[in-house]
Tab-separated table of C-alpha atoms and ligand atoms in Angstrom:
chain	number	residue	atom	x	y	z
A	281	UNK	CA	7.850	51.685	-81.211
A	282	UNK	CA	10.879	51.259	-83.319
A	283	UNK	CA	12.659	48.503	-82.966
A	284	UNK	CA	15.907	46.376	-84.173
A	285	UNK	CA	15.263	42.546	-84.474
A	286	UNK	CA	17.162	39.698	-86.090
A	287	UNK	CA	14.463	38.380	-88.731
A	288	UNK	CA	14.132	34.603	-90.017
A	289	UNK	CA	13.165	35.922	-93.756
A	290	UNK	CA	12.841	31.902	-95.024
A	291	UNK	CA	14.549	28.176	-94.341
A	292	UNK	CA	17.985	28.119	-94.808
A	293	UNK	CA	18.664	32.112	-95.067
A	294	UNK	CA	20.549	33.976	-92.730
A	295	UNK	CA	18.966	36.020	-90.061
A	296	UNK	CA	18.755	39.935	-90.983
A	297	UNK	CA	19.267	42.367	-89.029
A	298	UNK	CA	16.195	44.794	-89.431
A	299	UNK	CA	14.371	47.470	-88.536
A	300	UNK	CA	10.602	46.680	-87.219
A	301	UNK	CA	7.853	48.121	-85.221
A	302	UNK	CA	6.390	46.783	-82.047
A	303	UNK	CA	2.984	46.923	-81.012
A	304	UNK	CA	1.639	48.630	-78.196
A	305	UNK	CA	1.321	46.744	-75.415
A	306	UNK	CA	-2.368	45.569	-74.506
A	307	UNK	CA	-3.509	45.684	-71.430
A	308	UNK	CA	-1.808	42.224	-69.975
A	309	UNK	CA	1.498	42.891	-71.612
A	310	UNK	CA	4.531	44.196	-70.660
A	311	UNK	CA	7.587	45.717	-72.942
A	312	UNK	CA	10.807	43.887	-72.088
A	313	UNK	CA	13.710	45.842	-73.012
A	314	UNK	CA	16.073	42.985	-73.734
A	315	UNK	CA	19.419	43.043	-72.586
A	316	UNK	CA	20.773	39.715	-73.696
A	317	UNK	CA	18.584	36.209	-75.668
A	318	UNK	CA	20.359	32.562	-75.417
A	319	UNK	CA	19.946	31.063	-79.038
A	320	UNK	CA	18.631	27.501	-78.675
A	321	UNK	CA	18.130	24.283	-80.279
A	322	UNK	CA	14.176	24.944	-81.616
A	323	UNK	CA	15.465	28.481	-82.825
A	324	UNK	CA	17.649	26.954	-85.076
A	325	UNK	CA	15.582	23.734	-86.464
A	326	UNK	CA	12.726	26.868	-86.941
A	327	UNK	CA	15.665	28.160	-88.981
A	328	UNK	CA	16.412	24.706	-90.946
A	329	UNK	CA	12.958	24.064	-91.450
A	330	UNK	CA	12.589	21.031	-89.294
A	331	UNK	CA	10.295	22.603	-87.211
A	332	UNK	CA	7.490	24.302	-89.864
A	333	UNK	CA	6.461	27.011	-87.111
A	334	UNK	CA	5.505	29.671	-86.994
A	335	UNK	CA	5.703	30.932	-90.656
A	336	UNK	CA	8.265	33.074	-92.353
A	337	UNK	CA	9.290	36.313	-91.866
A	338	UNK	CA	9.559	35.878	-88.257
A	339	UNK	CA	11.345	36.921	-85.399
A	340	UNK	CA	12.414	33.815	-83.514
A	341	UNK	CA	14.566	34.085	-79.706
A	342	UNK	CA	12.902	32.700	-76.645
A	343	UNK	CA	15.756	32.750	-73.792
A	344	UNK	CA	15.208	36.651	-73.930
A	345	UNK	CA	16.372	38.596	-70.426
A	346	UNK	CA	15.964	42.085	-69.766
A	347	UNK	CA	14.343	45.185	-68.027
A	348	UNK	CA	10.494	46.412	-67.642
A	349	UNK	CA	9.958	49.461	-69.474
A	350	UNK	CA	6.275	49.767	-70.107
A	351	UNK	CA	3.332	47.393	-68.796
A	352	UNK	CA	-0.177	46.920	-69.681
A	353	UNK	CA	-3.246	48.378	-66.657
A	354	UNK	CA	-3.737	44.662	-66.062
A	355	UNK	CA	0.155	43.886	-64.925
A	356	UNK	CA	0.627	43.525	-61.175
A	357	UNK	CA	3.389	40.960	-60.849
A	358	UNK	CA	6.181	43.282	-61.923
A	359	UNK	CA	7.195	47.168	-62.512
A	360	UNK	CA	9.267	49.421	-64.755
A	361	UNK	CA	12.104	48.802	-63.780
A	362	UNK	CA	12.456	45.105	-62.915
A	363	UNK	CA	15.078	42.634	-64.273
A	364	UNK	CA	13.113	39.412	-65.534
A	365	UNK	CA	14.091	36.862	-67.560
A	366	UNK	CA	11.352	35.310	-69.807
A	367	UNK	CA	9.915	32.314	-70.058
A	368	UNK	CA	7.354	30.033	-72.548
A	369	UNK	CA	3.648	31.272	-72.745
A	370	UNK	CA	0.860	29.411	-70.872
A	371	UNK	CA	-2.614	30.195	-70.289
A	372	UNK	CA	-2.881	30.117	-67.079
A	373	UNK	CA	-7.023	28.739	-67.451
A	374	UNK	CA	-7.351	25.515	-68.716
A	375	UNK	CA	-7.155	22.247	-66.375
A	376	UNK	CA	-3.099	21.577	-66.801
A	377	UNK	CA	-2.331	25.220	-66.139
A	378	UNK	CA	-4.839	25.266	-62.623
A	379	UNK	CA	-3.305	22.145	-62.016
A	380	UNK	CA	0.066	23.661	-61.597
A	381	UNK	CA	1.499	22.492	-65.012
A	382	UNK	CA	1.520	25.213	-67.041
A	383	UNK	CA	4.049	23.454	-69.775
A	384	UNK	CA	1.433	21.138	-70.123
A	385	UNK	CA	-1.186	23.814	-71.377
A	386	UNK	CA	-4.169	22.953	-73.619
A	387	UNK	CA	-3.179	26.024	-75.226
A	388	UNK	CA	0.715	25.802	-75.730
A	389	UNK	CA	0.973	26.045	-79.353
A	390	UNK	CA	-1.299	28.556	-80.303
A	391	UNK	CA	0.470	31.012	-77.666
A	392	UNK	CA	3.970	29.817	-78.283
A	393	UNK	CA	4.134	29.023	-81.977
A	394	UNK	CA	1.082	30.502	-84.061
A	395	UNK	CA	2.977	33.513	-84.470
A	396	UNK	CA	0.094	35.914	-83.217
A	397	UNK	CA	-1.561	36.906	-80.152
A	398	UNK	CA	-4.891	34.719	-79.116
A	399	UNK	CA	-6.864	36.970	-80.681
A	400	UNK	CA	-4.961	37.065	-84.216
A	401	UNK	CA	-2.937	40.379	-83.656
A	402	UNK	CA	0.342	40.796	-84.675
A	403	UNK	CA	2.813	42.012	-82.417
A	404	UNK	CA	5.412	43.335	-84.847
A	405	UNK	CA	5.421	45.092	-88.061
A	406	UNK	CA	7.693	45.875	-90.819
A	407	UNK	CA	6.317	48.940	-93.185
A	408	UNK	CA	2.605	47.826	-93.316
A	409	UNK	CA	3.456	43.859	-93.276
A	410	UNK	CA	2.218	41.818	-90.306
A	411	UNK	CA	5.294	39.462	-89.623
A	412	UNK	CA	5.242	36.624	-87.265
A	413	UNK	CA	6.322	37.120	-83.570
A	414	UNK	CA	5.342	35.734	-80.070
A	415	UNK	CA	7.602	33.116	-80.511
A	416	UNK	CA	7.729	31.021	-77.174
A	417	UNK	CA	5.946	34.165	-75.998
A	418	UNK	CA	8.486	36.754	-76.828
A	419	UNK	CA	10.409	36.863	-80.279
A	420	UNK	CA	13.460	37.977	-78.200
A	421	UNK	CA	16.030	37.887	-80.584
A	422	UNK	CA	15.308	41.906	-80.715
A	423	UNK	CA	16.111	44.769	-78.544
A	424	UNK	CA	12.619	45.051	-77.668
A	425	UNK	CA	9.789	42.332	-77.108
A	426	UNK	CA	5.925	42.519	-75.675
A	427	UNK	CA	5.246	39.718	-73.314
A	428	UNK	CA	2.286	38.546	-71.306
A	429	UNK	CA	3.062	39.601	-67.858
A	430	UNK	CA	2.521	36.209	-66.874
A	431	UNK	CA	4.961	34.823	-68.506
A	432	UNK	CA	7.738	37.155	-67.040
A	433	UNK	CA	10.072	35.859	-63.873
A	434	UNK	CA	11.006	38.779	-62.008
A	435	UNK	CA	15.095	38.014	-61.028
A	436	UNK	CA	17.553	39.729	-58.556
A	437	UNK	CA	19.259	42.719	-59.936
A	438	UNK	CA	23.150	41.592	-58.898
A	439	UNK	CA	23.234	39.126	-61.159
A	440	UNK	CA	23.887	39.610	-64.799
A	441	UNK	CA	21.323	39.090	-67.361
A	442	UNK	CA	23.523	37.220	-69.824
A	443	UNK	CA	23.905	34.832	-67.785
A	444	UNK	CA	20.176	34.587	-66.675
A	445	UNK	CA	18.854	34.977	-70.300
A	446	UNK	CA	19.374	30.541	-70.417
A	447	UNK	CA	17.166	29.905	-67.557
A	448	UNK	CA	13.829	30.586	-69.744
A	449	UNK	CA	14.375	27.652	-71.476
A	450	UNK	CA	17.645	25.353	-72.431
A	451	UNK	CA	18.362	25.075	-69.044
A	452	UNK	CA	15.122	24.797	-67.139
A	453	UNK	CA	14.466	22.071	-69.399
A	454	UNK	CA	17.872	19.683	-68.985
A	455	UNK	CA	17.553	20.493	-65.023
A	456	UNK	CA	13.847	20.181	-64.959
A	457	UNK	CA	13.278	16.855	-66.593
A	458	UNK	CA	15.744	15.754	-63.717
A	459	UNK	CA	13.944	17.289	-60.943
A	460	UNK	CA	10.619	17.957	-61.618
A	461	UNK	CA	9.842	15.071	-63.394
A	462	UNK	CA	12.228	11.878	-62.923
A	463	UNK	CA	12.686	13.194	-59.199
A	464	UNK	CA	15.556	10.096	-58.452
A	465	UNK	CA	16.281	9.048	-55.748
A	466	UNK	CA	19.727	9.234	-54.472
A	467	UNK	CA	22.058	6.678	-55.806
A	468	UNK	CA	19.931	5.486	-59.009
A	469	UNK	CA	21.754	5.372	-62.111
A	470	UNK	CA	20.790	7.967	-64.752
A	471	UNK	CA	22.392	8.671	-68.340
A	472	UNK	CA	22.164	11.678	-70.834
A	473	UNK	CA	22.409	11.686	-74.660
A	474	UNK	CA	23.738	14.769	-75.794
A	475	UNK	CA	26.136	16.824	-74.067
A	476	UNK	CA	24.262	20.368	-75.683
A	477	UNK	CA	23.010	23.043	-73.051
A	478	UNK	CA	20.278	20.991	-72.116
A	479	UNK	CA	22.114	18.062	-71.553
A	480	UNK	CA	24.750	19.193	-69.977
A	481	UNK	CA	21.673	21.429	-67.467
A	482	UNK	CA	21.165	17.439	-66.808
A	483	UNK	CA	24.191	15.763	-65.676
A	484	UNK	CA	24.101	18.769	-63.197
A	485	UNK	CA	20.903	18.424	-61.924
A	486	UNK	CA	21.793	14.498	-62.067
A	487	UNK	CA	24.727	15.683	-59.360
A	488	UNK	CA	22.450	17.603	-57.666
A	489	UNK	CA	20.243	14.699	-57.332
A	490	UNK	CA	23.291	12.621	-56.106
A	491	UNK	CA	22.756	10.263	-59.077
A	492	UNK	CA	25.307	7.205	-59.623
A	493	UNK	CA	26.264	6.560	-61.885
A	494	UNK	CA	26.083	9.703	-63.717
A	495	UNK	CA	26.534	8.570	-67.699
A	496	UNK	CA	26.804	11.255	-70.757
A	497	UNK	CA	26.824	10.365	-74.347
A	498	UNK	CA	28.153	12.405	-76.914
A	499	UNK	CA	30.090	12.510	-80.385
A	500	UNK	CA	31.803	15.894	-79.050
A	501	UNK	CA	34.600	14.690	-76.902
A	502	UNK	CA	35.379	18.471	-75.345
A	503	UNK	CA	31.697	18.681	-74.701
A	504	UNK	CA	32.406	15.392	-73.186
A	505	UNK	CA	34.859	16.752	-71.040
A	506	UNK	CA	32.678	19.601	-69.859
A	507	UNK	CA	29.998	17.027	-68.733
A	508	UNK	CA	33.005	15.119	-66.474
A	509	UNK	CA	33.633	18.470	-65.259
A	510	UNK	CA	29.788	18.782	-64.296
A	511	UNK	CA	29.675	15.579	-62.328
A	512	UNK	CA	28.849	12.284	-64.897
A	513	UNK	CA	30.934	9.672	-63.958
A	514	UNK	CA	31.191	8.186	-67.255
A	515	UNK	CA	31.657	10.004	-70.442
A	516	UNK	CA	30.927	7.658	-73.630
A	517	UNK	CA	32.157	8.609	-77.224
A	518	UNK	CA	28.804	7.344	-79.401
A	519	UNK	CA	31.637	7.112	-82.222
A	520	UNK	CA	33.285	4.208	-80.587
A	521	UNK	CA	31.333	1.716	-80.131
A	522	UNK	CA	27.817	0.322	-79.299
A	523	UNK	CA	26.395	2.702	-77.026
A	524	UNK	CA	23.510	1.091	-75.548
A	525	UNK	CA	25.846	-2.305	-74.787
A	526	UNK	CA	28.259	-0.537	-73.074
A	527	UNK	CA	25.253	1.689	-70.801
A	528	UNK	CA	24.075	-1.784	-69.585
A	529	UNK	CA	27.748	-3.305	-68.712
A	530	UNK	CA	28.142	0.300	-66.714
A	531	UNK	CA	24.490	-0.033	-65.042
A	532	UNK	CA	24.512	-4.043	-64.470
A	533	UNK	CA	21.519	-4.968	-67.629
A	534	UNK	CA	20.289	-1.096	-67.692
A	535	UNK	CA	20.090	2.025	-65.910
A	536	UNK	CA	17.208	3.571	-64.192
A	537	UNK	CA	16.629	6.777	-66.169
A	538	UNK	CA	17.666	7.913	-69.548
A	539	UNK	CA	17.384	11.813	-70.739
A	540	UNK	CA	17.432	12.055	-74.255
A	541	UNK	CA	18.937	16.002	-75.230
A	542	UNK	CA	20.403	15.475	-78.723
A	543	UNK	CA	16.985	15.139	-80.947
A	544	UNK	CA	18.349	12.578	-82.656
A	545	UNK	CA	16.494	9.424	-83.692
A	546	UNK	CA	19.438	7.006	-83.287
A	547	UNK	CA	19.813	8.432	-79.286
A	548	UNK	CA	15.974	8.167	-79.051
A	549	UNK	CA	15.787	4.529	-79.779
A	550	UNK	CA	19.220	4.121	-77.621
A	551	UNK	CA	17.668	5.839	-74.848
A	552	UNK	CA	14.396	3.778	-74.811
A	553	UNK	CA	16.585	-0.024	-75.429
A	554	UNK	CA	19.225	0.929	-72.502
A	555	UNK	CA	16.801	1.673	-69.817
A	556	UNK	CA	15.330	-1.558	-67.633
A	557	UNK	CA	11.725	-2.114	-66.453
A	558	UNK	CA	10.017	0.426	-64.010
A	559	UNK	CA	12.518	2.761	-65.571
A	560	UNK	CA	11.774	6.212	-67.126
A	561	UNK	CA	12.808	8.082	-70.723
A	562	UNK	CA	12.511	11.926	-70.767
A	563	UNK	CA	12.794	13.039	-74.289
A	564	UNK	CA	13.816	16.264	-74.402
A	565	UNK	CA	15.765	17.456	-77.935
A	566	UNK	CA	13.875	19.063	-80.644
A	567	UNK	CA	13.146	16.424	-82.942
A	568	UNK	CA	13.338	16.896	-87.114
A	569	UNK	CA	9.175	16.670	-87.289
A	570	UNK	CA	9.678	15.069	-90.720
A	571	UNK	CA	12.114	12.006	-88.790
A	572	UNK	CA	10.686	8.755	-87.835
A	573	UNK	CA	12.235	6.338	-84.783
A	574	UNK	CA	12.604	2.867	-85.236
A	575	UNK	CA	13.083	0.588	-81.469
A	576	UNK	CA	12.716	-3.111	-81.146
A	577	UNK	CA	9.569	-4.443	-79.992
A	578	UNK	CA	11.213	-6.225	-76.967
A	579	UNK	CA	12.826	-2.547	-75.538
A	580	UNK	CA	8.971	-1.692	-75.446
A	581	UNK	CA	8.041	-4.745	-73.312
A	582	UNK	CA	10.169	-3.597	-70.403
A	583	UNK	CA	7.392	-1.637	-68.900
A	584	UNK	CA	9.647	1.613	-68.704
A	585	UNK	CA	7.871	5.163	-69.147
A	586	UNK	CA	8.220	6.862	-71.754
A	587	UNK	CA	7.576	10.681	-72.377
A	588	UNK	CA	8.418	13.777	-74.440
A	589	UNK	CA	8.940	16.230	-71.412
A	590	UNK	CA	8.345	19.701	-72.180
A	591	UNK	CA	9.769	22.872	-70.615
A	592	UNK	CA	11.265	20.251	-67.985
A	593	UNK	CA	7.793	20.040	-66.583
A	594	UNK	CA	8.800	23.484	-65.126
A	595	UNK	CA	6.904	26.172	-62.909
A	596	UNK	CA	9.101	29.113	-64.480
A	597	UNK	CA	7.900	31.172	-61.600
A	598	UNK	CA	9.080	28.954	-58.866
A	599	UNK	CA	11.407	26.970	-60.601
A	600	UNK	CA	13.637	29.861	-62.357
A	601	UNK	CA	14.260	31.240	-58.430
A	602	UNK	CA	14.728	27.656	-57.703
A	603	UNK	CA	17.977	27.538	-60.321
A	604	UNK	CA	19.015	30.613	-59.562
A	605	UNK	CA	19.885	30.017	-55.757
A	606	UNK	CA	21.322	26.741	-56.930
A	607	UNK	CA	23.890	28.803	-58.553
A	608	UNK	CA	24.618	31.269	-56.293
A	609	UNK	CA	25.635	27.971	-54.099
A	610	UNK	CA	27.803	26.999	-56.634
A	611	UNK	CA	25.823	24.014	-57.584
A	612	UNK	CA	24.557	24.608	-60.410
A	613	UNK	CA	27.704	26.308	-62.190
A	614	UNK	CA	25.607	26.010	-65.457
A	615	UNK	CA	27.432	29.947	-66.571
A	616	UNK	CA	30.206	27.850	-67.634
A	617	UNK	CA	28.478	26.458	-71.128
A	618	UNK	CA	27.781	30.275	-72.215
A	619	UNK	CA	29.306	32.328	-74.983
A	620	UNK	CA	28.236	35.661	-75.757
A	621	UNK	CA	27.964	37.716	-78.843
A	622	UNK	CA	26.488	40.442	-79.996
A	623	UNK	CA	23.310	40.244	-81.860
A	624	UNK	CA	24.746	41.599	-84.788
A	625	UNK	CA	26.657	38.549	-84.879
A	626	UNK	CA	23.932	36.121	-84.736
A	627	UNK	CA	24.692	34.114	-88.240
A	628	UNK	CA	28.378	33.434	-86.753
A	629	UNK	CA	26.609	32.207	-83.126
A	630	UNK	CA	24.202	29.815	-85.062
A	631	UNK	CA	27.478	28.431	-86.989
A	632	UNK	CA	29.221	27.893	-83.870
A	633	UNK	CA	25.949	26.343	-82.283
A	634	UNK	CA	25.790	24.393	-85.214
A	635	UNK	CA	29.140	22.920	-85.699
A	636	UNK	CA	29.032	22.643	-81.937
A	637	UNK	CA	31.868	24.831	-81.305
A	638	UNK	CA	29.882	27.253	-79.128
A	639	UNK	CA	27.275	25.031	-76.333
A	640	UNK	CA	25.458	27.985	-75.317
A	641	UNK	CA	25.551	31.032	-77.320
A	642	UNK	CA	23.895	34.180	-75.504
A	643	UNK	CA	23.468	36.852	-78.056
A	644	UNK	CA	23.451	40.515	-76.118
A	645	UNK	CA	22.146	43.819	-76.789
A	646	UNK	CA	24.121	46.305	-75.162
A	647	UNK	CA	25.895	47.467	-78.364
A	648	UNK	CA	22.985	48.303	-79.927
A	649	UNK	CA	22.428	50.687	-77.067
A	650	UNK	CA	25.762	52.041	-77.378
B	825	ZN	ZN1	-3.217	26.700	-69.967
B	826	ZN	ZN1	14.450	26.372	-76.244
């Protein structure tokens, strides 16, 4: 089918806004049509060339949210009809995914970031080019994307999709390093780097968690404010002063867990030196693959864990519902960080994401129907 899509024609050039054809779905696929696609932190270092995958052209997007139109024989979990939002790709074979840790998946890059289906399709076209698609799963910065049913979370109709589109990965991933995998206990100090949409999904879940102290770092100081507003009881301006000093006054020699959100190799190291023995690091931001990270020998000898979290260790399935009633309680308030566009505007949102004027840009569709 014909389709509109935002296409990544090279590093550094704008998106365009193009017209491309979709494959027909196979057999365990479903066509989302999307209503509205969060723009996150890997779509843009995809963009900038800090993350080389998949190849160019492409159509990036994987925070897509929409409505069932077509689905494969094989598709039980959902029908035409149904509001999902989409999530990253798993298997759903190997031992991580029957193990109930499907971000974990022996096969998470080839379905997420090859570009093709497993067995070297293409799912989108443009004249008789194959271009690049399946990104996280989806390519959902498009009005259309095919999707492994599997990887689809069905969601409650009342709520708007714009709002939902975050869940399938920013979000999931700031909350879910907090609650799937540090799981704190109530009162244990916890800090943040980075007060981005994953971040700031943190300090939330941190609340949640009944964390304390709740610490965020940050350059941005209204971002700042937003994470006070969210529940961290300290908000520190990296620009003045020594960060990882100032963590240990607040947390008497070093707090319990650190989530690193901003990708950057300075807040790595910080996050690893200002956490104390028995501790854990979740490192969560989307690194520059070409940067290195430098930490004293002695931060390593505390005997904290250390580990690159991905997805927030998250069952999308469960946990997605899981956020979702958090927020109709008013808990989880995480609606707050969004700002929508259209998709036509897509260049300006990645500015805005960019200069960090915008946290959490949600690109919609609806126009496009218009
Ligand atoms: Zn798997
Ligand atoms: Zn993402």
């Amino acid at each position: 089918m014909r389709i509109v899509a935002a296409v990544a024609n090279g590093a550094g050039v704008p998106f365009a806004i193009e017209s491309v054809e979709l494959a027909a779905p196979q057999r365990d696929e479903v066509v989302v049509r999307i209503e509205a696609t969060g723009l996150c932190h890997t779509d843009l270092s995809v963009c900038d060339g800090s993350i080389p995958v998949p190849k160019f052209p492409c159509v990036l997007g994987h925070e897509g949210a929409g409505i069932v139109v077509e689905r494969g024989t094989h598709v039980t979990n959902v029908a035409e009809g149904d509001h999902v939002v989409i999530s990253f790709s798993a298997c759903g074979d190997c031992a991580p995914c029957q193990a109930g840790r499907p971000a974990s998946c022996d096969r998470f890059f080839s379905l997420n970031f090859s570009g093709r289906r497993t067995d070297g399709t293409s799912t989108l076209y443009r004249g008789d080019e194959a271009i690049n698609g399946c990104f996280l799963g989806q390519s959902s910065f498009a009005t259309h994307a095919l999707v492994r049913g599997r990887d689809v979370v069905p969601v409650p109709r009342d709520l708007p999709l714009h709002v939902l589109a975050p869940l399938g990965c920013g979000v999931q991933t700031g909350a879910g390093a907090v609650l799937n995998y540090l799981r704190p206990q109530p009162g244990a100090s916890l800090v943040v780097f980075g007060a981005g949409a994953v971040g700031l999904s943190a300090v939330l879940a941190a609340r949640i968690a009944q964390c304390s102290p709740i610490i965020i770092v940050d350059f941005n100081s209204n971002r700042l404010g937003l994470g006070t507003e969210f529940g961290a009881t300290h908000a520190l301006n990296a620009s003045e002063g020594p960060v990882v000093k100032r963590i240990r006054e607040l947390t008497t020699g070093g707090v319990r867990f650190a989530v690193e959100a901003s990708g950057s190799p300075t807040a790595v190291a910080s996050a690893i030196e200002c956490c104390r023995g028995s501790g854990a690091v979740a490192l969560l931001g989307a690194p520059d693959f070409r940067a290195s990270v430098t930490v004293p020998m002695r931060a390593l000898s505390t005997g904290a864990t250390i580990r690159w979290v991905m997805e927030g260790d998250s069952v999308p399935q469960t946990f997605i519902p899981q956020l979702i009633d958090l927020y109709r309680s008013g808990a989880f308030p995480f609606d707050r960080m969004i700002r929508c566009y259209d998709l036509t505007q897509i260049n300006q949102a990645a500015a805005d994401c960019r200069s960090g004027a915008t946290i959490k840009a949600v690109l919609s569709m609806a126009h496009m129907r218009a």
